[in-house]
Amino acid sequence: MAAPLALVLVVAVTVRAALFRSSLAEFISERVEVVSPLSSWKRVVEGLSLLDLGVSPYSGAVFHETPLIIYLFHFLIDYAELVFMITDALTAIALYFAIQDFNKVVFKKQKLLLELDQYAPDVAELIRTPMEMRYIPLKVALFYLLNPYTILSCVAKSTCAINNTLIAFFILTTIKAAVHTCENEEQGLLDLFLGVCHDVCGKPSGNRLPLLLPSQLLGFHPRSLWLYCWVSPDFKLSCAVKEGLSVPDLTPNIGLFWYFFAEMFEHFSLFFVCVFQINVFFYTIPLAIKLKEHPIFFMFIQIAIIAIFKSYPTVGDVALYMAFFPVWNHLYRFLRNIFVLTCIIIVCSLLFPVLWHLWIYAGSANSNFFYAITLTFNVGQILLISDYFYAFLRREYYLTHGLYLTAKDGTEAMLVLK
Amino acid sequence: MGLLSDPVRRRALARLVLRLNAPLCVLSYVAGIAWFLALVFPPLTQRTYMSENAMGSTMVEEQFAGGDRARAFARDFAAHRKKSGALPVAWLERTMRSVGLEVYTQSFSRKLPFPDETHERYVLGEWGVPGPRKHLGGRGLGWVSPWRVSWGQEAQWEGKSLVGIGGLEKGGASASYHSYTEVPPPYCIQMVSGTNVYGILRAPRAASTESLVLTVPCGSDSTNSQAVGLLLALAAHFRGQIYWAKDIIFLVTEHDLLGTEAWLEAYHDVNVTGMQSSPLQGRAGAIQAAVALELSSDVVTSLDVAVEGLNGQLPNLDLLNLFQTFCQKGGLLCTLQGKLQPQDWTSLDGPLQGLQTLLLMVLRQASGRPHGSHGLFLRYRVEALTLRGINSFRQYKYDLVAVGKALEGMFRKLNHLLERLHQSFFLYLLPALSRFVSIGLYMPAAGFLLLVLGLKALELWMQLHEAEVGLEEPGGAPGPSVPLPPSQGVGLASLVAPLLISQAMGLALYVLPVLGQHVATQHFPVAEAEAVVLTLLAIYAAGLALPHNTHRVVSTQAPDRGWMALKLVALIYLALQLGCIALTNFSLGFLLATTMVPAAALAKPHGPRTLYAALLVLTSPAATLLGSLFLWRELQEAPLSLAEGWQLFLAALAQGVLEHHTYGALLFPLLSLGLYPCWLLFWNVLFWK
């Protein structure tokens, strides 16, 4: 299995290297869909030059990266393109091994339940076979590496790619830990979730840091230790967190925040910042209760929700949860709107640049046009995620209650989500 | 959301889409066309109105009276131009300075990708005794103007009789000079160089942060002298006025649009088309609006206004309203697309005439060409339009004073602007000068046409999906389930080859003609421009033959799945492209949708294949272009014969490629890289084995 993975990596690196050399790279790195104020490479360079001049990069309003990134690129600035290609490759490899282990766990669990006779008798066609599960890790790597969103993100040198790598390694370590220590998966999950929280919120939206810090101080796991060196350097971290929290930079992006806050009276902004930010972690607890048996699916949903609702999302964030789609291949038959939603997402991705052009360059459209597409894109994503969620629940229900349900009057029954 | 999650309603909807697909598609298509035709009727077209407050009333007193002066300037200009054979830069500089402007010049040069056959604008150096014209008897390629000389093999001219010598004078008269010693012959003739002259009238009490532009493009022929005369007379008149709050730039450009493009790029200090030009010495702040003037006679019967710019961009509707206001005030007859305004909108005649104008506008906008030098200003967010003086056989004529007064009024009003023109519409269609259709009202027409593609795609998806699910569900009892991913894999793999091949054909269509022109001229008796067009056509036709071979290697288990999947992809691809195009340039999107959608919806490898193939060929992008040309001339009441149409078609192809390279017009790349490959996919579906 290593050979196909290597092949995919080679192809991915070739594509990226070609794009880095082409004239498109500059164009891509300016796109608002690909870089946000929090992940723009331009700002990293700015921060580095500030550091070189002996000024704290956080003293201004330009630089919002974590200290780790600035130290990383302090040494590697000349090899930035290489670093971004490597981080993408690492993400894919991490996801590959994580999903490989996850599949083993899933298969073991399924076998155990079968032996225990927990499944309904007529669900044989829902049982997953090693054959179909075999190529899933490879597909995950493929989905991540050759997803146009990832490629764009990498070519634009958006630091979102590095973020994704960290999340991927959290996932990998969590699954490894869960597998090796044979503990119940919740322990791993908690750790992972903290990681995700920290990574995604600690940097770009920063809104769950209060929730995170006490739990970290308690030290759930030795692995959490290295987080400290990330969170606690002498830099004014509050700057990065504040940026994500209070959303002062209203550069348009694919998220939901910029337009509202551009239109809003300053007076109300605090209230609405709270309302908007609450979305990111509002769903965590209900989902955690509903999906307590399925931590990885929970994590997938959670990453997706964060990608949709965070204050400065980019397509790189979207790419990360899209990489997990092959893992849920077996839900395909329960997905109901996959065609329409795929079309919506493709159409929106194409319309972003078109409407941006009409708005900014041609001057014939205005911000409402662009925001309308942003809104459609996010509604599409939300529907897609809820479609996956519903499909997952339905499959679980069928597994225990049998595939061919009949209502009380003998007719074919129908599952309805209420 | 109920529709998406409630299974009962979903099933009903699915059944509706599946069972009533054909009628729904027909209905939707007809609705689209009908909606478009209905746009000319009063509830959908509205009267134009001035939105910009600063230009609201027409309380301006025009005092221009320099008609004689304008004519004198025009005569002098024409005489000097004839003498020097190019733009009389020195004379223009002198005259502009004498009327009190700050005068600057800008020289520019541009290497064309291949010779421009329809405009005579190349260098004939002193060595330039032309080679014999190579006639292409019987090929119908006589569209090259008779005095154009083909420069394929300069080395051979010595031994041959100098057939083209008569043409040398004609060509030479219009040519500008370029030092031929520096540039090797094959490139020399593609090098266009010229000089723009502009004078700035500084506003007495403003800080030069905003300006207005009056521009006259001078081509290689001796037209537009009167426009230069009027420009100079207006400058002299404006100089004497005290109320200017914005600087006014009087710009005379050489080589029509090339000069304008060079000047605009230099003014904004960008280089988007590879133009080489000297930097501008004088600037006058952000340009708020521009008017281009084209006048070739001392008297006019009417003024025609052109709004369509590069890539179908339109100026703010207020600028047009302004022009119309002053036409009305001065009693000038003004036309749009060469058509007079219908007076009576209540009977059927008015709307029918409006429909003609509307169709002409759609065709013009769809072409994506700048129709007049104002078209290039739009790219820089400068609202601009072109005024053309028409001198026809009408009895009542206006002299230059009337035109000058209208221009003075417009500039006085524009002078009042407090901010950029932004109040009125940017996206509109015009069935008449005083009527418009706004974007919200015309978009449904394109929407209905695209809905056909959506419905077809949905039907195909359901059929494909049912085939998959159908394999599993009737089994009922737990049996060996057909694994889904492998069958999907085959479906996807069989799509890769056609997609790649058709895209590669598109890329070849885009790159090869210009790249391979020198090879073609060496091996075939054709000139460069002819070579480009013929290569274009050859590659286009070759694309039809090629896709037959693409899917032989692929073995599909289910015979229908392959083409259905391919058609599904092609439908979505087409819908996406047409949607994006319709948003930026409605006319082009609508025109292409009207022609391509029915054939695309019908294409399948069963049934009357020859009929489908004929339909598909007739609606291919190139055929659409040819058809549009015929329609265009038909609407202008100057119908084309077949041979003329063909020649015009070839010229249009060459112009399309050239305009892409010189101004960045997007029609050529759109057709070659986007729609042609997509169309090939449907061709592939039709001949799926």
PDB file of N, CA, C and O in Angstrom, chain A residues 122 124-125 139 332-333 336-340 343 346-347 350-351 354-355 358-364 369 383 404 414-416, chain B residues 1 4-5 7-8 10-11 313 379 381 426-427 457-458 461 465 468 472-473 476 478 481 484-485 488 568 572 576 580 583-584:
ATOM      1  N   ASP A 122     -31.315  -8.910   9.057  1.00  0.00           N
ATOM      2  CA  ASP A 122     -31.319  -8.693   7.606  1.00  0.00           C
ATOM      3  C   ASP A 122     -30.407  -7.557   7.159  1.00  0.00           C
ATOM      4  O   ASP A 122     -30.629  -6.942   6.136  1.00  0.00           O
ATOM      5  N   ALA A 124     -27.193  -7.707   6.364  1.00  0.00           N
ATOM      6  CA  ALA A 124     -25.923  -8.182   5.810  1.00  0.00           C
ATOM      7  C   ALA A 124     -25.339  -7.203   4.802  1.00  0.00           C
ATOM      8  O   ALA A 124     -24.125  -7.036   4.730  1.00  0.00           O
ATOM      9  N   GLU A 125     -26.225  -6.565   4.035  1.00  0.00           N
ATOM     10  CA  GLU A 125     -25.666  -5.669   3.021  1.00  0.00           C
ATOM     11  C   GLU A 125     -25.127  -4.368   3.596  1.00  0.00           C
ATOM     12  O   GLU A 125     -24.493  -3.591   2.893  1.00  0.00           O
ATOM     13  N   LYS A 139      -7.700   6.608  -0.466  1.00  0.00           N
ATOM     14  CA  LYS A 139      -8.634   7.602  -1.017  1.00  0.00           C
ATOM     15  C   LYS A 139      -8.628   8.868  -0.177  1.00  0.00           C
ATOM     16  O   LYS A 139      -8.766   9.970  -0.705  1.00  0.00           O
ATOM     17  N   TYR A 332     -23.004   6.268   1.527  1.00  0.00           N
ATOM     18  CA  TYR A 332     -23.403   6.829   0.238  1.00  0.00           C
ATOM     19  C   TYR A 332     -24.861   6.536  -0.102  1.00  0.00           C
ATOM     20  O   TYR A 332     -25.599   7.411  -0.550  1.00  0.00           O
ATOM     21  N   ARG A 333     -25.301   5.300   0.165  1.00  0.00           N
ATOM     22  CA  ARG A 333     -26.659   4.951  -0.231  1.00  0.00           C
ATOM     23  C   ARG A 333     -27.723   5.640   0.623  1.00  0.00           C
ATOM     24  O   ARG A 333     -28.879   5.684   0.253  1.00  0.00           O
ATOM     25  N   ARG A 336     -28.977  11.729   0.632  1.00  0.00           N
ATOM     26  CA  ARG A 336     -30.126  11.990  -0.216  1.00  0.00           C
ATOM     27  C   ARG A 336     -29.938  13.117  -1.202  1.00  0.00           C
ATOM     28  O   ARG A 336     -30.475  13.083  -2.289  1.00  0.00           O
ATOM     29  N   ASN A 337     -29.173  14.109  -0.807  1.00  0.00           N
ATOM     30  CA  ASN A 337     -29.074  15.264  -1.698  1.00  0.00           C
ATOM     31  C   ASN A 337     -27.654  15.449  -2.219  1.00  0.00           C
ATOM     32  O   ASN A 337     -27.263  16.535  -2.576  1.00  0.00           O
ATOM     33  N   ILE A 338     -26.908  14.361  -2.233  1.00  0.00           N
ATOM     34  CA  ILE A 338     -25.482  14.507  -2.530  1.00  0.00           C
ATOM     35  C   ILE A 338     -25.254  15.177  -3.877  1.00  0.00           C
ATOM     36  O   ILE A 338     -24.381  16.028  -4.029  1.00  0.00           O
ATOM     37  N   PHE A 339     -26.077  14.841  -4.853  1.00  0.00           N
ATOM     38  CA  PHE A 339     -25.891  15.403  -6.196  1.00  0.00           C
ATOM     39  C   PHE A 339     -26.115  16.920  -6.205  1.00  0.00           C
ATOM     40  O   PHE A 339     -25.272  17.689  -6.643  1.00  0.00           O
ATOM     41  N   VAL A 340     -27.257  17.297  -5.660  1.00  0.00           N
ATOM     42  CA  VAL A 340     -27.595  18.720  -5.635  1.00  0.00           C
ATOM     43  C   VAL A 340     -26.554  19.506  -4.843  1.00  0.00           C
ATOM     44  O   VAL A 340     -26.079  20.565  -5.274  1.00  0.00           O
ATOM     45  N   CYS A 343     -23.282  19.838  -6.615  1.00  0.00           N
ATOM     46  CA  CYS A 343     -23.407  20.867  -7.646  1.00  0.00           C
ATOM     47  C   CYS A 343     -23.349  22.254  -7.034  1.00  0.00           C
ATOM     48  O   CYS A 343     -22.673  23.142  -7.545  1.00  0.00           O
ATOM     49  N   ILE A 346     -19.779  23.111  -6.141  1.00  0.00           N
ATOM     50  CA  ILE A 346     -18.949  23.375  -7.317  1.00  0.00           C
ATOM     51  C   ILE A 346     -19.322  24.722  -7.937  1.00  0.00           C
ATOM     52  O   ILE A 346     -18.463  25.546  -8.256  1.00  0.00           O
ATOM     53  N   VAL A 347     -20.626  24.940  -8.093  1.00  0.00           N
ATOM     54  CA  VAL A 347     -21.089  26.190  -8.701  1.00  0.00           C
ATOM     55  C   VAL A 347     -20.585  27.385  -7.891  1.00  0.00           C
ATOM     56  O   VAL A 347     -20.053  28.349  -8.440  1.00  0.00           O
ATOM     57  N   LEU A 350     -16.977  28.215  -8.306  1.00  0.00           N
ATOM     58  CA  LEU A 350     -16.669  28.902  -9.557  1.00  0.00           C
ATOM     59  C   LEU A 350     -17.187  30.330  -9.551  1.00  0.00           C
ATOM     60  O   LEU A 350     -16.600  31.208 -10.162  1.00  0.00           O
ATOM     61  N   LEU A 351     -18.315  30.536  -8.872  1.00  0.00           N
ATOM     62  CA  LEU A 351     -18.904  31.872  -8.908  1.00  0.00           C
ATOM     63  C   LEU A 351     -18.170  32.864  -8.014  1.00  0.00           C
ATOM     64  O   LEU A 351     -18.246  34.060  -8.233  1.00  0.00           O
ATOM     65  N   VAL A 354     -15.899  34.867 -10.142  1.00  0.00           N
ATOM     66  CA  VAL A 354     -16.672  35.640 -11.134  1.00  0.00           C
ATOM     67  C   VAL A 354     -17.312  36.857 -10.489  1.00  0.00           C
ATOM     68  O   VAL A 354     -17.193  37.985 -10.966  1.00  0.00           O
ATOM     69  N   LEU A 355     -17.972  36.629  -9.360  1.00  0.00           N
ATOM     70  CA  LEU A 355     -18.654  37.743  -8.708  1.00  0.00           C
ATOM     71  C   LEU A 355     -17.673  38.714  -8.070  1.00  0.00           C
ATOM     72  O   LEU A 355     -17.935  39.906  -7.997  1.00  0.00           O
ATOM     73  N   LEU A 358     -16.762  40.910 -10.831  1.00  0.00           N
ATOM     74  CA  LEU A 358     -17.826  41.871 -11.135  1.00  0.00           C
ATOM     75  C   LEU A 358     -17.877  42.986 -10.099  1.00  0.00           C
ATOM     76  O   LEU A 358     -18.148  44.130 -10.406  1.00  0.00           O
ATOM     77  N   TRP A 359     -17.608  42.606  -8.882  1.00  0.00           N
ATOM     78  CA  TRP A 359     -17.705  43.581  -7.802  1.00  0.00           C
ATOM     79  C   TRP A 359     -16.490  44.505  -7.793  1.00  0.00           C
ATOM     80  O   TRP A 359     -16.615  45.724  -7.849  1.00  0.00           O
ATOM     81  N   ILE A 360     -15.300  43.910  -7.720  1.00  0.00           N
ATOM     82  CA  ILE A 360     -14.107  44.703  -7.474  1.00  0.00           C
ATOM     83  C   ILE A 360     -13.542  45.308  -8.757  1.00  0.00           C
ATOM     84  O   ILE A 360     -13.148  46.461  -8.776  1.00  0.00           O
ATOM     85  N   TYR A 361     -13.518  44.521  -9.837  1.00  0.00           N
ATOM     86  CA  TYR A 361     -12.842  45.032 -11.036  1.00  0.00           C
ATOM     87  C   TYR A 361     -13.806  45.694 -12.004  1.00  0.00           C
ATOM     88  O   TYR A 361     -13.576  46.798 -12.457  1.00  0.00           O
ATOM     89  N   ALA A 362     -14.880  45.011 -12.348  1.00  0.00           N
ATOM     90  CA  ALA A 362     -15.792  45.588 -13.331  1.00  0.00           C
ATOM     91  C   ALA A 362     -16.638  46.685 -12.702  1.00  0.00           C
ATOM     92  O   ALA A 362     -17.075  47.597 -13.380  1.00  0.00           O
ATOM     93  N   GLY A 363     -16.865  46.584 -11.398  1.00  0.00           N
ATOM     94  CA  GLY A 363     -17.641  47.621 -10.745  1.00  0.00           C
ATOM     95  C   GLY A 363     -19.117  47.551 -11.050  1.00  0.00           C
ATOM     96  O   GLY A 363     -19.882  48.431 -10.680  1.00  0.00           O
ATOM     97  N   SER A 364     -19.543  46.494 -11.747  1.00  0.00           N
ATOM     98  CA  SER A 364     -20.953  46.455 -12.126  1.00  0.00           C
ATOM     99  C   SER A 364     -21.811  45.738 -11.089  1.00  0.00           C
ATOM    100  O   SER A 364     -23.009  45.958 -11.025  1.00  0.00           O
ATOM    101  N   PHE A 369     -23.790  40.651  -4.153  1.00  0.00           N
ATOM    102  CA  PHE A 369     -23.658  39.520  -5.068  1.00  0.00           C
ATOM    103  C   PHE A 369     -22.693  38.493  -4.497  1.00  0.00           C
ATOM    104  O   PHE A 369     -22.971  37.302  -4.459  1.00  0.00           O
ATOM    105  N   LEU A 383     -25.956  21.830   4.706  1.00  0.00           N
ATOM    106  CA  LEU A 383     -26.853  20.757   4.273  1.00  0.00           C
ATOM    107  C   LEU A 383     -26.082  19.464   4.038  1.00  0.00           C
ATOM    108  O   LEU A 383     -26.543  18.375   4.361  1.00  0.00           O
ATOM    109  N   TYR A 404     -35.321  -3.620   6.680  1.00  0.00           N
ATOM    110  CA  TYR A 404     -36.652  -3.523   6.082  1.00  0.00           C
ATOM    111  C   TYR A 404     -37.687  -3.411   7.176  1.00  0.00           C
ATOM    112  O   TYR A 404     -38.176  -4.407   7.713  1.00  0.00           O
ATOM    113  N   MET A 414     -40.965   4.316   7.096  1.00  0.00           N
ATOM    114  CA  MET A 414     -40.018   5.298   6.602  1.00  0.00           C
ATOM    115  C   MET A 414     -39.413   6.013   7.790  1.00  0.00           C
ATOM    116  O   MET A 414     -40.109   6.373   8.733  1.00  0.00           O
ATOM    117  N   LEU A 415     -38.105   6.196   7.751  1.00  0.00           N
ATOM    118  CA  LEU A 415     -37.474   6.895   8.861  1.00  0.00           C
ATOM    119  C   LEU A 415     -37.560   8.390   8.623  1.00  0.00           C
ATOM    120  O   LEU A 415     -37.253   8.877   7.549  1.00  0.00           O
ATOM    121  N   VAL A 416     -37.996   9.086   9.631  1.00  0.00           N
ATOM    122  CA  VAL A 416     -38.089  10.536   9.489  1.00  0.00           C
ATOM    123  C   VAL A 416     -37.307  11.177  10.623  1.00  0.00           C
ATOM    124  O   VAL A 416     -37.427  10.773  11.778  1.00  0.00           O
TER     125      VAL A 416
ATOM    126  N   MET B   1     -36.838  23.637   3.403  1.00  0.00           N
ATOM    127  CA  MET B   1     -36.024  22.473   3.755  1.00  0.00           C
ATOM    128  C   MET B   1     -36.884  21.216   3.806  1.00  0.00           C
ATOM    129  O   MET B   1     -36.388  20.116   3.707  1.00  0.00           O
ATOM    130  N   LEU B   4     -36.332  18.983   1.043  1.00  0.00           N
ATOM    131  CA  LEU B   4     -35.107  18.202   0.996  1.00  0.00           C
ATOM    132  C   LEU B   4     -35.131  17.046   1.974  1.00  0.00           C
ATOM    133  O   LEU B   4     -34.424  16.067   1.804  1.00  0.00           O
ATOM    134  N   SER B   5     -35.924  17.152   3.036  1.00  0.00           N
ATOM    135  CA  SER B   5     -35.830  16.099   4.036  1.00  0.00           C
ATOM    136  C   SER B   5     -37.083  15.230   4.132  1.00  0.00           C
ATOM    137  O   SER B   5     -37.014  14.110   4.605  1.00  0.00           O
ATOM    138  N   PRO B   7     -39.367  12.605   2.983  1.00  0.00           N
ATOM    139  CA  PRO B   7     -39.240  11.569   1.950  1.00  0.00           C
ATOM    140  C   PRO B   7     -40.443  11.490   1.009  1.00  0.00           C
ATOM    141  O   PRO B   7     -40.276  11.211  -0.182  1.00  0.00           O
ATOM    142  N   VAL B   8     -41.622  11.748   1.517  1.00  0.00           N
ATOM    143  CA  VAL B   8     -42.803  11.605   0.664  1.00  0.00           C
ATOM    144  C   VAL B   8     -42.797  12.650  -0.433  1.00  0.00           C
ATOM    145  O   VAL B   8     -42.950  12.344  -1.612  1.00  0.00           O
ATOM    146  N   ARG B  10     -40.278  14.306  -1.417  1.00  0.00           N
ATOM    147  CA  ARG B  10     -39.122  14.086  -2.280  1.00  0.00           C
ATOM    148  C   ARG B  10     -39.438  13.090  -3.367  1.00  0.00           C
ATOM    149  O   ARG B  10     -39.087  13.263  -4.529  1.00  0.00           O
ATOM    150  N   ARG B  11     -40.101  12.026  -2.966  1.00  0.00           N
ATOM    151  CA  ARG B  11     -40.400  10.981  -3.942  1.00  0.00           C
ATOM    152  C   ARG B  11     -41.348  11.519  -5.016  1.00  0.00           C
ATOM    153  O   ARG B  11     -41.169  11.255  -6.201  1.00  0.00           O
ATOM    154  N   GLN B 313     -18.824  44.763 -21.324  1.00  0.00           N
ATOM    155  CA  GLN B 313     -19.041  45.690 -20.209  1.00  0.00           C
ATOM    156  C   GLN B 313     -19.824  46.902 -20.684  1.00  0.00           C
ATOM    157  O   GLN B 313     -19.667  47.343 -21.827  1.00  0.00           O
ATOM    158  N   ARG B 379     -12.796  49.123 -18.729  1.00  0.00           N
ATOM    159  CA  ARG B 379     -11.998  48.196 -17.929  1.00  0.00           C
ATOM    160  C   ARG B 379     -11.349  48.905 -16.744  1.00  0.00           C
ATOM    161  O   ARG B 379     -11.064  48.295 -15.725  1.00  0.00           O
ATOM    162  N   ARG B 381     -12.695  51.192 -15.011  1.00  0.00           N
ATOM    163  CA  ARG B 381     -13.797  51.767 -14.236  1.00  0.00           C
ATOM    164  C   ARG B 381     -14.012  53.230 -14.558  1.00  0.00           C
ATOM    165  O   ARG B 381     -14.290  54.046 -13.686  1.00  0.00           O
ATOM    166  N   PHE B 426     -25.701  49.230 -14.031  1.00  0.00           N
ATOM    167  CA  PHE B 426     -24.527  48.856 -14.806  1.00  0.00           C
ATOM    168  C   PHE B 426     -24.855  47.693 -15.729  1.00  0.00           C
ATOM    169  O   PHE B 426     -24.169  47.422 -16.687  1.00  0.00           O
ATOM    170  N   LEU B 427     -25.859  46.921 -15.355  1.00  0.00           N
ATOM    171  CA  LEU B 427     -26.216  45.737 -16.131  1.00  0.00           C
ATOM    172  C   LEU B 427     -27.614  45.963 -16.677  1.00  0.00           C
ATOM    173  O   LEU B 427     -28.577  45.982 -15.926  1.00  0.00           O
ATOM    174  N   ALA B 457     -29.847  17.001 -16.235  1.00  0.00           N
ATOM    175  CA  ALA B 457     -28.809  16.433 -15.379  1.00  0.00           C
ATOM    176  C   ALA B 457     -29.444  15.666 -14.226  1.00  0.00           C
ATOM    177  O   ALA B 457     -29.015  14.563 -13.883  1.00  0.00           O
ATOM    178  N   LEU B 458     -30.505  16.231 -13.678  1.00  0.00           N
ATOM    179  CA  LEU B 458     -31.181  15.591 -12.562  1.00  0.00           C
ATOM    180  C   LEU B 458     -31.780  14.253 -12.999  1.00  0.00           C
ATOM    181  O   LEU B 458     -31.679  13.246 -12.289  1.00  0.00           O
ATOM    182  N   TRP B 461     -29.024  11.756 -13.423  1.00  0.00           N
ATOM    183  CA  TRP B 461     -28.519  11.344 -12.116  1.00  0.00           C
ATOM    184  C   TRP B 461     -29.463  10.316 -11.488  1.00  0.00           C
ATOM    185  O   TRP B 461     -29.033   9.295 -10.961  1.00  0.00           O
ATOM    186  N   HIS B 465     -28.582   6.619 -10.572  1.00  0.00           N
ATOM    187  CA  HIS B 465     -28.704   6.262  -9.173  1.00  0.00           C
ATOM    188  C   HIS B 465     -29.652   5.079  -9.018  1.00  0.00           C
ATOM    189  O   HIS B 465     -29.366   4.129  -8.300  1.00  0.00           O
ATOM    190  N   GLU B 468     -28.116   1.861  -9.851  1.00  0.00           N
ATOM    191  CA  GLU B 468     -27.280   1.338  -8.779  1.00  0.00           C
ATOM    192  C   GLU B 468     -28.127   0.730  -7.672  1.00  0.00           C
ATOM    193  O   GLU B 468     -27.929  -0.404  -7.257  1.00  0.00           O
ATOM    194  N   GLU B 472     -29.504  -3.437  -6.050  1.00  0.00           N
ATOM    195  CA  GLU B 472     -29.421  -3.971  -4.698  1.00  0.00           C
ATOM    196  C   GLU B 472     -30.791  -4.233  -4.086  1.00  0.00           C
ATOM    197  O   GLU B 472     -30.996  -5.257  -3.459  1.00  0.00           O
ATOM    198  N   GLU B 473     -31.706  -3.310  -4.318  1.00  0.00           N
ATOM    199  CA  GLU B 473     -32.908  -3.376  -3.508  1.00  0.00           C
ATOM    200  C   GLU B 473     -33.882  -4.502  -3.852  1.00  0.00           C
ATOM    201  O   GLU B 473     -34.464  -5.070  -2.946  1.00  0.00           O
ATOM    202  N   GLY B 476     -33.894  -7.884  -1.860  1.00  0.00           N
ATOM    203  CA  GLY B 476     -34.669  -8.048  -0.633  1.00  0.00           C
ATOM    204  C   GLY B 476     -33.905  -8.825   0.417  1.00  0.00           C
ATOM    205  O   GLY B 476     -33.323  -8.255   1.318  1.00  0.00           O
ATOM    206  N   PRO B 478     -31.048 -10.958   2.242  1.00  0.00           N
ATOM    207  CA  PRO B 478     -29.601 -10.744   2.230  1.00  0.00           C
ATOM    208  C   PRO B 478     -28.926 -11.621   1.176  1.00  0.00           C
ATOM    209  O   PRO B 478     -28.912 -12.844   1.287  1.00  0.00           O
ATOM    210  N   SER B 481     -24.329  -8.579  -2.191  1.00  0.00           N
ATOM    211  CA  SER B 481     -24.578  -7.221  -2.673  1.00  0.00           C
ATOM    212  C   SER B 481     -23.500  -6.821  -3.670  1.00  0.00           C
ATOM    213  O   SER B 481     -22.349  -7.184  -3.524  1.00  0.00           O
ATOM    214  N   LEU B 484     -20.469  -1.261  -4.523  1.00  0.00           N
ATOM    215  CA  LEU B 484     -20.691  -0.013  -5.246  1.00  0.00           C
ATOM    216  C   LEU B 484     -19.437   0.633  -5.814  1.00  0.00           C
ATOM    217  O   LEU B 484     -19.415   0.996  -6.981  1.00  0.00           O
ATOM    218  N   PRO B 485     -18.411   0.758  -4.988  1.00  0.00           N
ATOM    219  CA  PRO B 485     -17.265   1.521  -5.464  1.00  0.00           C
ATOM    220  C   PRO B 485     -16.676   1.024  -6.791  1.00  0.00           C
ATOM    221  O   PRO B 485     -16.382   1.858  -7.634  1.00  0.00           O
ATOM    222  N   GLN B 488     -18.636   2.327  -9.689  1.00  0.00           N
ATOM    223  CA  GLN B 488     -18.416   3.767  -9.790  1.00  0.00           C
ATOM    224  C   GLN B 488     -17.063   4.033 -10.422  1.00  0.00           C
ATOM    225  O   GLN B 488     -16.925   4.906 -11.261  1.00  0.00           O
ATOM    226  N   LEU B 568     -23.834  13.472 -18.155  1.00  0.00           N
ATOM    227  CA  LEU B 568     -24.104  14.183 -16.900  1.00  0.00           C
ATOM    228  C   LEU B 568     -23.008  15.205 -16.626  1.00  0.00           C
ATOM    229  O   LEU B 568     -23.278  16.380 -16.336  1.00  0.00           O
ATOM    230  N   ILE B 572     -23.394  19.359 -16.661  1.00  0.00           N
ATOM    231  CA  ILE B 572     -23.042  20.236 -15.537  1.00  0.00           C
ATOM    232  C   ILE B 572     -21.972  21.234 -15.957  1.00  0.00           C
ATOM    233  O   ILE B 572     -22.036  22.423 -15.635  1.00  0.00           O
ATOM    234  N   LEU B 576     -22.497  25.210 -15.887  1.00  0.00           N
ATOM    235  CA  LEU B 576     -21.598  26.055 -15.101  1.00  0.00           C
ATOM    236  C   LEU B 576     -21.027  27.180 -15.942  1.00  0.00           C
ATOM    237  O   LEU B 576     -21.045  28.348 -15.550  1.00  0.00           O
ATOM    238  N   CYS B 580     -21.809  31.201 -15.547  1.00  0.00           N
ATOM    239  CA  CYS B 580     -20.768  32.196 -15.266  1.00  0.00           C
ATOM    240  C   CYS B 580     -20.731  33.246 -16.364  1.00  0.00           C
ATOM    241  O   CYS B 580     -20.596  34.439 -16.092  1.00  0.00           O
ATOM    242  N   LEU B 583     -23.613  35.696 -16.202  1.00  0.00           N
ATOM    243  CA  LEU B 583     -23.484  36.696 -15.140  1.00  0.00           C
ATOM    244  C   LEU B 583     -22.617  37.869 -15.564  1.00  0.00           C
ATOM    245  O   LEU B 583     -22.919  39.014 -15.258  1.00  0.00           O
ATOM    246  N   THR B 584     -21.525  37.555 -16.264  1.00  0.00           N
ATOM    247  CA  THR B 584     -20.629  38.646 -16.630  1.00  0.00           C
ATOM    248  C   THR B 584     -21.079  39.314 -17.923  1.00  0.00           C
ATOM    249  O   THR B 584     -20.960  40.512 -18.082  1.00  0.00           O
TER     250      THR B 584
END
